[in-house]
Short mmCIF file of C-alpha atoms in Angstrom, two decimals:
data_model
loop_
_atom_site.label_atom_id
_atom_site.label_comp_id
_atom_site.label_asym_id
_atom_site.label_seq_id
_atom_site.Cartn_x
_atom_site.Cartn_y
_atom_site.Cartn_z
CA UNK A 276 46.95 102.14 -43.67
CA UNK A 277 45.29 101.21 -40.82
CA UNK A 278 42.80 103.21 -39.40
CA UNK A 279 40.95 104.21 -36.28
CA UNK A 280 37.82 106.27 -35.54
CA UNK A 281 38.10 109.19 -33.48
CA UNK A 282 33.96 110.77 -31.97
CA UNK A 283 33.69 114.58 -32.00
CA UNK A 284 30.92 115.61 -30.06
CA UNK A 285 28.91 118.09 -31.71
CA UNK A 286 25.44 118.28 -29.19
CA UNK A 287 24.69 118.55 -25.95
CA UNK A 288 23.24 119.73 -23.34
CA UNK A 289 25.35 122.95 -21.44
CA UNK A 290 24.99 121.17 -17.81
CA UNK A 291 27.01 118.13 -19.06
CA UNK A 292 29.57 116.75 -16.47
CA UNK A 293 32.95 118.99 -16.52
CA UNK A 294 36.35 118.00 -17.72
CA UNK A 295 37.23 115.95 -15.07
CA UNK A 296 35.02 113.41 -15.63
CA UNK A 297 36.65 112.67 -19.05
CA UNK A 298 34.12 110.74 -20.59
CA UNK A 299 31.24 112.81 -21.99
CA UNK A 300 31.02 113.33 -24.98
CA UNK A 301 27.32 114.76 -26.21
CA UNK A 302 24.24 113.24 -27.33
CA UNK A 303 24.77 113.76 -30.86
CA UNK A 304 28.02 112.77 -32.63
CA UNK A 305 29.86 113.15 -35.92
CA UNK A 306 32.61 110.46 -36.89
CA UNK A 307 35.70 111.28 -38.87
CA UNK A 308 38.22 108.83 -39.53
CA UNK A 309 41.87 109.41 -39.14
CA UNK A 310 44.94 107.80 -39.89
CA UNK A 311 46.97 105.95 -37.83
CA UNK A 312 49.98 108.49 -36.66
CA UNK A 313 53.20 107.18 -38.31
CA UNK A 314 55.39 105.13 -36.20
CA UNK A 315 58.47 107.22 -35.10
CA UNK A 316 56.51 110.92 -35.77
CA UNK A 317 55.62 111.84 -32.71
CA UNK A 318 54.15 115.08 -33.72
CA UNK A 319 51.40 112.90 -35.60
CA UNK A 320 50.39 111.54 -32.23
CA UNK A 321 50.03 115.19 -31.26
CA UNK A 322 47.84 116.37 -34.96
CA UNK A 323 45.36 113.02 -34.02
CA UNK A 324 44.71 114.52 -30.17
CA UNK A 325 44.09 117.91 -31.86
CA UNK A 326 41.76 116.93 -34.38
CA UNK A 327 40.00 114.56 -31.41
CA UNK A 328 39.22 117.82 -30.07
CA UNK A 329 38.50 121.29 -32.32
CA UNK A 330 35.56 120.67 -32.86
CA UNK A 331 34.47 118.66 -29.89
CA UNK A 332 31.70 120.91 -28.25
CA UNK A 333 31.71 119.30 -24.92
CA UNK A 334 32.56 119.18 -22.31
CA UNK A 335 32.97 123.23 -22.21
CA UNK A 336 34.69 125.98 -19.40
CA UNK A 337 33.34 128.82 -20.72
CA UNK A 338 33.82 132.27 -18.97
CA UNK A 339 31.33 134.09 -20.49
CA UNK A 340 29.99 137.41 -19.08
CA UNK A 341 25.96 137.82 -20.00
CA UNK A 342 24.04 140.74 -19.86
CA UNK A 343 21.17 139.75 -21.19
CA UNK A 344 19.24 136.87 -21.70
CA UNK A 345 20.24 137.16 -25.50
CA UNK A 346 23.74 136.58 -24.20
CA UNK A 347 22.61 132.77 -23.19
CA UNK A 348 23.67 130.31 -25.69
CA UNK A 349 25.99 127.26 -26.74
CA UNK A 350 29.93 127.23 -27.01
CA UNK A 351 29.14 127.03 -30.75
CA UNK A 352 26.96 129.64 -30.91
CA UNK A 353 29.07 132.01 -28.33
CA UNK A 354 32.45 131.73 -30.22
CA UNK A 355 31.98 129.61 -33.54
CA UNK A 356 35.50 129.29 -34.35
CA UNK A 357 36.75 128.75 -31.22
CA UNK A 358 34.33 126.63 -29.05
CA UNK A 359 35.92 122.76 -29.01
CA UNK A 360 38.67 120.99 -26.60
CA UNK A 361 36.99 122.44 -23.39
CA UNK A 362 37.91 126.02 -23.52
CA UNK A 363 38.46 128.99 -25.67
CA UNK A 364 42.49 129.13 -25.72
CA UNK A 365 43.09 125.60 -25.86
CA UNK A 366 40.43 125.81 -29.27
CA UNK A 367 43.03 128.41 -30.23
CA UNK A 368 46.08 126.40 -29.74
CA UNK A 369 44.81 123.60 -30.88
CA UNK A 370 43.98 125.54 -34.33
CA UNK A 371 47.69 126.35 -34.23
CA UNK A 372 48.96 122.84 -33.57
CA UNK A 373 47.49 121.94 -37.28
CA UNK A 374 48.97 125.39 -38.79
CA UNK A 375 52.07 124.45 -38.13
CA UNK A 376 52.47 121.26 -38.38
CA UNK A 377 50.88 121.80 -41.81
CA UNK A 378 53.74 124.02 -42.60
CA UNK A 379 56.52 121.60 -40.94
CA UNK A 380 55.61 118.56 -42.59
CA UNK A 381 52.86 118.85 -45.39
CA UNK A 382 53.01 115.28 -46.81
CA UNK A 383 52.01 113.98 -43.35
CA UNK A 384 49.00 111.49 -43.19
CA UNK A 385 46.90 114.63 -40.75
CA UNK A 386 47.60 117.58 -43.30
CA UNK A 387 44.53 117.43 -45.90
CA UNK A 388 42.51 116.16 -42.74
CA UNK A 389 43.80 119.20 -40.72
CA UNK A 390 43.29 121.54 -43.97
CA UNK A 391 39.23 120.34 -44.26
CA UNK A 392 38.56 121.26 -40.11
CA UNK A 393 40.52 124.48 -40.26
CA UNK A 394 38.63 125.36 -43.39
CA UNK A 395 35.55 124.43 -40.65
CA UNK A 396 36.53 127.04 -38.66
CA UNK A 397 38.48 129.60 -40.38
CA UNK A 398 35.23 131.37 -41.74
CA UNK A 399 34.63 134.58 -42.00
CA UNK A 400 31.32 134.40 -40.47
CA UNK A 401 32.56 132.53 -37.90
CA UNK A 402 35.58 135.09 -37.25
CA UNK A 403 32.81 138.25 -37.33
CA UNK A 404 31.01 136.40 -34.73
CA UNK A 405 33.92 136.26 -32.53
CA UNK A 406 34.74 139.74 -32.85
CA UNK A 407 31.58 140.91 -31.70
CA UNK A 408 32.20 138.35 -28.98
CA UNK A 409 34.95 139.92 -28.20
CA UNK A 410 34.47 143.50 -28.40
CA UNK A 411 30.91 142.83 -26.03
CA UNK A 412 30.04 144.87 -23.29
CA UNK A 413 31.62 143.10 -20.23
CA UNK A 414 34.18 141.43 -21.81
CA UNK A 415 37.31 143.53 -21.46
CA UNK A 416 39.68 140.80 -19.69
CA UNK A 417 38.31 137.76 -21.94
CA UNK A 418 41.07 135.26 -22.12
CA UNK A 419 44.02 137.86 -21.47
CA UNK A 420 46.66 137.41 -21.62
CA UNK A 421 47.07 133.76 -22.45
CA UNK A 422 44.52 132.92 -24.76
CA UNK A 423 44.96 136.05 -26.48
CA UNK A 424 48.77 135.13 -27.01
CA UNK A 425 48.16 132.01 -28.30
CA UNK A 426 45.95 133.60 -30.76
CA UNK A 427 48.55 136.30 -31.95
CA UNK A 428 51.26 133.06 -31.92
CA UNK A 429 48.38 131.55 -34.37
CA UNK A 430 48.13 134.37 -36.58
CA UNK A 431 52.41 134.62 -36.42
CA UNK A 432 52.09 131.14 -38.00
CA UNK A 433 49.79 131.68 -40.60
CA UNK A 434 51.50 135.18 -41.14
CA UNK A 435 55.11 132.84 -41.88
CA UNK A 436 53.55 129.82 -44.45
CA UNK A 437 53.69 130.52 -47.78
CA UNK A 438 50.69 128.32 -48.57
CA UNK A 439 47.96 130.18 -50.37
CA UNK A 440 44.98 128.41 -47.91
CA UNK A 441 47.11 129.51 -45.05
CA UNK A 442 47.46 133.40 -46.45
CA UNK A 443 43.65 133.43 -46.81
CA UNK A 444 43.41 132.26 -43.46
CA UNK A 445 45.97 134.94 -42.17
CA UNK A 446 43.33 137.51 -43.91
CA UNK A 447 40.75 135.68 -42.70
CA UNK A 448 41.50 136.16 -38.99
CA UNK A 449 42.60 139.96 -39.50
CA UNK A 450 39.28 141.48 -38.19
CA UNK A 451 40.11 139.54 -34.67
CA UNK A 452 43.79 140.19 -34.64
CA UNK A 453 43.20 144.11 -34.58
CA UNK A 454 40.51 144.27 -32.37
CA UNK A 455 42.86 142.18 -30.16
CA UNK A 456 46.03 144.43 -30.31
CA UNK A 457 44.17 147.50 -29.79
CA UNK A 458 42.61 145.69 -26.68
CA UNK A 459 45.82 144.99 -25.64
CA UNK A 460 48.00 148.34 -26.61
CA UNK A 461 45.13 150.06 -24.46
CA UNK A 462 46.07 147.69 -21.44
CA UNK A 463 49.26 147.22 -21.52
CA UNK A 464 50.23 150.42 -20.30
CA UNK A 465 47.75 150.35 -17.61
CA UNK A 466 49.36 147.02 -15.81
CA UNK A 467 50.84 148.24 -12.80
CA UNK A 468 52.46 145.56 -11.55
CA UNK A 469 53.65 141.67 -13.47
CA UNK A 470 51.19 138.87 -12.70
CA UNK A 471 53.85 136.32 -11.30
CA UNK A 472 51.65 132.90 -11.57
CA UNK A 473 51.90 129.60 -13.05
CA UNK A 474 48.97 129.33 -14.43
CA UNK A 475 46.64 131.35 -17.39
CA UNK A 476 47.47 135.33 -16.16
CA UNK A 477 51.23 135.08 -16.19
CA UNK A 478 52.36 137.95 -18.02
CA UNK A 479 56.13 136.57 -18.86
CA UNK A 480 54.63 133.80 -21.11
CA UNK A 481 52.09 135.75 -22.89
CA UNK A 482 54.44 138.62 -23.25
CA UNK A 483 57.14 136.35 -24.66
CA UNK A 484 54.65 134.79 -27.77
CA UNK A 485 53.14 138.46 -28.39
CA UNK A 486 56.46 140.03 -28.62
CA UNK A 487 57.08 136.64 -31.33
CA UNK A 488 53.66 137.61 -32.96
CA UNK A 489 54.87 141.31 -33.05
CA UNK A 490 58.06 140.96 -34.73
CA UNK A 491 56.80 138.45 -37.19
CA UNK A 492 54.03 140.61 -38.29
CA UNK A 493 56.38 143.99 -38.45
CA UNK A 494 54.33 145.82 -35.98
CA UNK A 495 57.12 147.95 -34.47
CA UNK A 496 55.15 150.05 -32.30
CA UNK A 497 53.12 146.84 -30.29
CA UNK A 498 57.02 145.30 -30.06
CA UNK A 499 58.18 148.37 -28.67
CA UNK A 500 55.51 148.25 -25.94
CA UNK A 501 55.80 144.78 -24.85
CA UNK A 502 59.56 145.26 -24.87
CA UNK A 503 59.35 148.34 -22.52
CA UNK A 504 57.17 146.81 -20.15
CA UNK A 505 59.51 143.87 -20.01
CA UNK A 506 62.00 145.99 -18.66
CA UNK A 507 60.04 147.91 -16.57
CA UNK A 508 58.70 144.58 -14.68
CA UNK A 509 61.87 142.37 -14.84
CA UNK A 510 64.98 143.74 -15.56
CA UNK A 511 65.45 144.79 -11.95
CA UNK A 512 64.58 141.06 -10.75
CA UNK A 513 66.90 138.84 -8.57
CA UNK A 514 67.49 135.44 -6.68
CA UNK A 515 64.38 134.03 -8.18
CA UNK A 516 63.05 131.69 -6.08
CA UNK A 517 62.87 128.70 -8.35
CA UNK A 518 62.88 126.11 -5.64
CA UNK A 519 59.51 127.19 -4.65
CA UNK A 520 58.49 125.54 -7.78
CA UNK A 521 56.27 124.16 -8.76
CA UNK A 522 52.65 124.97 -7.22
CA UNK A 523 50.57 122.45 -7.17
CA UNK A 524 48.25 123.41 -10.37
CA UNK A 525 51.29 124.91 -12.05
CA UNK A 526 52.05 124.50 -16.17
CA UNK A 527 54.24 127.59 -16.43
CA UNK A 528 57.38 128.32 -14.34
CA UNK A 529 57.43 131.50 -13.17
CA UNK A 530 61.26 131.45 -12.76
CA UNK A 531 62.06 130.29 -16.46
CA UNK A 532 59.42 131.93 -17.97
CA UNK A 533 60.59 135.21 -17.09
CA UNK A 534 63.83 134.09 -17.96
CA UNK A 535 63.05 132.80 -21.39
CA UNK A 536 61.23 136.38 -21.85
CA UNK A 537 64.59 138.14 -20.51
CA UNK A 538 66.33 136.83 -23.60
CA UNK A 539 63.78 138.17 -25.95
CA UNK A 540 64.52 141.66 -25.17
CA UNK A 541 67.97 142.03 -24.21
CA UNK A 542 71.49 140.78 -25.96
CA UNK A 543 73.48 138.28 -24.96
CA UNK A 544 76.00 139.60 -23.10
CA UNK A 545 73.93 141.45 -20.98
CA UNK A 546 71.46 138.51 -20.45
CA UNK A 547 74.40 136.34 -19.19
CA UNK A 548 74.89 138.94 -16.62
CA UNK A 549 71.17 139.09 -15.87
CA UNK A 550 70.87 135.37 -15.58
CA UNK A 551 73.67 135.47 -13.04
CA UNK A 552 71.61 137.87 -10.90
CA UNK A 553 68.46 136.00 -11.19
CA UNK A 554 68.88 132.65 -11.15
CA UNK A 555 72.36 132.50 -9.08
CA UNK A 556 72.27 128.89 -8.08
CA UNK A 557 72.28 126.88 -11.98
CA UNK A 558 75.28 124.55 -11.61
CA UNK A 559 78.57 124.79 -13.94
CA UNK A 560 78.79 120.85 -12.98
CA UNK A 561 76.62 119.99 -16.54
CA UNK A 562 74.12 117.68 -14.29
CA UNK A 563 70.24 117.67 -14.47
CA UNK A 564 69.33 117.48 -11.13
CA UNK A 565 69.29 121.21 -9.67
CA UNK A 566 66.00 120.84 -11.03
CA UNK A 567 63.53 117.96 -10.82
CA UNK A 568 60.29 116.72 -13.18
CA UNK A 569 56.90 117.43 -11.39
CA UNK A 570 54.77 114.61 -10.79
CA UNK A 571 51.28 114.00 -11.39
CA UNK A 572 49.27 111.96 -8.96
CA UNK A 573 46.00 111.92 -10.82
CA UNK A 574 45.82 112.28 -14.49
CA UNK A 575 42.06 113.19 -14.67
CA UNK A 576 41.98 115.38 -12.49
CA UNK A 577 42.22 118.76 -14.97
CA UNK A 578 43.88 121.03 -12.25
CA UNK A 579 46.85 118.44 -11.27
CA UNK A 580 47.97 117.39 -14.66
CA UNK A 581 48.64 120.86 -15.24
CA UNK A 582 52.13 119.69 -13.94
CA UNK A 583 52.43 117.51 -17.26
CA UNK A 584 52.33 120.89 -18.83
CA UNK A 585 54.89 122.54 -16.62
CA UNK A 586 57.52 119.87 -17.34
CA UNK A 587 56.69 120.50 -21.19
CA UNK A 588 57.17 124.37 -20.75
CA UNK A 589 60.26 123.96 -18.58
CA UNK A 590 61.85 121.88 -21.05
CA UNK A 591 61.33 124.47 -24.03
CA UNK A 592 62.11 128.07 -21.41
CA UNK A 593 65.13 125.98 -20.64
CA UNK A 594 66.09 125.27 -24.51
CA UNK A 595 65.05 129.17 -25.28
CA UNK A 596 67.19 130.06 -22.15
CA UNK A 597 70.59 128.18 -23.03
CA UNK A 598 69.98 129.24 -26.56
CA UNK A 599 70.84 132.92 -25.79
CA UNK A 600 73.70 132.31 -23.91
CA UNK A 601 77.36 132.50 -25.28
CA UNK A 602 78.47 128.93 -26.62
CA UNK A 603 80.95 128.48 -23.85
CA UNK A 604 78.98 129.89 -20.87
CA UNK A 605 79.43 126.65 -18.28
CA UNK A 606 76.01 126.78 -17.26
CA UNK A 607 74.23 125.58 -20.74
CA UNK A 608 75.32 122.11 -20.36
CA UNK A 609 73.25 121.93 -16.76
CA UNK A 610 70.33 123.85 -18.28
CA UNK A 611 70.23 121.56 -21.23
CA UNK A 612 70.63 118.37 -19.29
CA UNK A 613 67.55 120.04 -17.00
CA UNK A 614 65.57 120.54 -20.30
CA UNK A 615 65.88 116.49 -21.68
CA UNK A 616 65.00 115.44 -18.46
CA UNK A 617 61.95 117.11 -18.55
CA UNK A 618 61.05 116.67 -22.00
CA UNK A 619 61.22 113.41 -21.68
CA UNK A 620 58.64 113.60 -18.61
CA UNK A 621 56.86 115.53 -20.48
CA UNK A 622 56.43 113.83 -23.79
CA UNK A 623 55.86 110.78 -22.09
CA UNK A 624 52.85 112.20 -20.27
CA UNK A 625 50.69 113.05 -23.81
CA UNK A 626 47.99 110.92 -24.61
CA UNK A 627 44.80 111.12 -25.05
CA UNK A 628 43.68 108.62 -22.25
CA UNK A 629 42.32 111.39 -20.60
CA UNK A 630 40.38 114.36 -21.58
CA UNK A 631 41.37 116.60 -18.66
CA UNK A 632 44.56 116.71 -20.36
CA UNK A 633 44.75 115.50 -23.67
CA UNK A 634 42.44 118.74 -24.70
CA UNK A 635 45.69 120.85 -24.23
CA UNK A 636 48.89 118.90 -23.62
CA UNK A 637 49.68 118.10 -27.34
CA UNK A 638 50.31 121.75 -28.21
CA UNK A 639 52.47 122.22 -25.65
CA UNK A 640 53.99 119.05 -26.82
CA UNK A 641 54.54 120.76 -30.20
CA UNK A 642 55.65 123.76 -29.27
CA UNK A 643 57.97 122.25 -27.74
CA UNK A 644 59.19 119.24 -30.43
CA UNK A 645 59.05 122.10 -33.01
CA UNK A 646 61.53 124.13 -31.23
CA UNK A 647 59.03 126.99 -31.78
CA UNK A 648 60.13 130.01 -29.75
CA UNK A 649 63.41 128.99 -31.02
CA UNK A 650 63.15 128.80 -34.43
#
């Protein structure tokens, strides 16, 4: 099979160039070699952009609270399962990308590769360090809610396979997964008011994978919380304005996302009715366009091709949406014909010509292809 040669950057200096730049990749380097992705699999386009990038060091966002000059250090050193492809929750999502597309499809070319960097990361020295990360002085909003979601949706994964490396994993990662969903039953109850953006503190997203994490796991009484405050924040909601959409650094619709949450939490009767209320304008004509792809003028530019992203997480709010409706409800056939349309803008977009996105895009990608808040 033919091969190619993808760099992980291991080294570096912190004060390397940021994201947008696209290029930088450290001083000191490890090679791995990777198959060639399969033609016609698209997800093993996807496994080969997150294995570019789980263990690549820099370049590195890191918000990071010190109190101390002991609290100075390297991405590695900070979070040392967590530290590659730029940022802390795309690390985590990336992690997840592998998981399940380990389970989905274990005889593809990526799994034993995927299997060997997981094992990398999935320590648990590495996870002790990242609770004590965590649980630091000063860090009481780190990466909530959306990197903390992804990590729950990670553990949900691991938490489903019936592969033995993947339930040692599952125990591996239990010390951060409770220290995480006390953090977040403590807080939860305190939120006043929804966070309504399209970017990383949008509560209807990160609500929608912890409730998924929550009922995967059994945890009843973390289910029951996210459901309540569901209801308490949206139930009530109408006319969303959805032709406001997007903003320009957008990858999550406010509008659907709320809407694919909706149908988490309430039947399907009653979300019909709710959908009516809320989103009054979807078409019963079965056309696409009440809705249109977002464009990106500048692919490395790591703010703008967030909108790659929000065609992605249209297109799977939009499958979740129509799939909670009754099977002869006139306005799936619209919804779904807005969902292919922007899947296909969205698919089309992943690739790893550019670091700015290609750090993040392919797990959105899979979520997506893998039907995953679906299934």
């Amino acid at each position: 099979m033919k091969k190619s040669v993808v760099t992980f950057a291991l080294a570096a200096g912190l004060a390397l160039a940021a994201c947008d730049s696209g290029n930088n990749q450290g001083t000191a380097t490890e090679d791995r070699t990777l198959p060639a992705p399969r033609d016609g699999v698209v997800t093993d386009r996807f496994a080969h952009m997150a294995l570019s990038c789980i263990h690549r060091q820099y370049p590195n966002k890191i918000s990071h609270v010190l109190n101390s000059d002991a609290d100075v250090g390297a991405p590695r050193e900070l979070t040392p399962a967590f530290y590659g492809c730029f940022d802390w929750h795309s690390s985590v999502h990336g992690h997840w990308l592998l998981v399940r597309l380990m389970k989905l499809d274990p005889d593809s070319p990526f799994a034993d590769i995927a299997e060997d960097a997981l094992a990398e990361s999935f320590t648990p020295e590495n996870i002790k360090a990242e609770v004590a990360y965590y649980t630091a002085e000063g860090r009481k909003s780190f990466e909530r809610p959306y990197g903390i979601a992804w990590f729950l949706q990670l553990v949900a994964e691991l938490e489903e396979s019936t592969h033995p490396v993947h339930q040692q994993w599952r125990e591996t990662l239990r010390p951060l997964e409770e220290a995480i969903v006390t953090k977040m039953t403590d807080w939860l109850p305190k939120l006043a008011y929804p966070v309504r953006l399209g970017t990383h503190n949008q509560s209807a997203f990160a609500f929608g994978l912890m409730l998924d994490y929550a009922r995967t796991v059994g945890d009843g009484a973390f289910e029951a919380l996210l459901a309540e405050r569901t209801l308490d924040f949206f139930e009530g909601d109408t006319s969303c304005p959805i032709g406001y959409e997007p903003s320009g650094e957008d990858f999550l619709s406010p509008c659907l996302m709320e809407a694919d949450l909706m149908r988490r939490v309430i039947g399907e009767a009653d979300f019909a009715v709710w959908l009516g209320r809320f989103l009054p304008r979807i078409p019963r004509n079965g056309k696409a366009g009440w809705l249109e792809p977002a464009i990106v003028k500048d692919a490395t530019d790591g703010k703008l091709v967030h909108l790659d992203g929000v065609n992605l997480s249209r297109a799977w709010a939009l499958e979740g949406i129509a799939s909670a409706l009754p099977e002869g409800d006139p306005r799936r056939t619209a919804i779904l014909a807005a969902a292919a349309v922007h899947k296909d803008a969205g698919v089309k977009a992943v690739n790893d010509e550019h670091y700015a996105g290609s750090h993040w895009l392919a797990s959105f990608a899979t979520y997506l292809e893998t039907k995953r808040g679906i299934m």
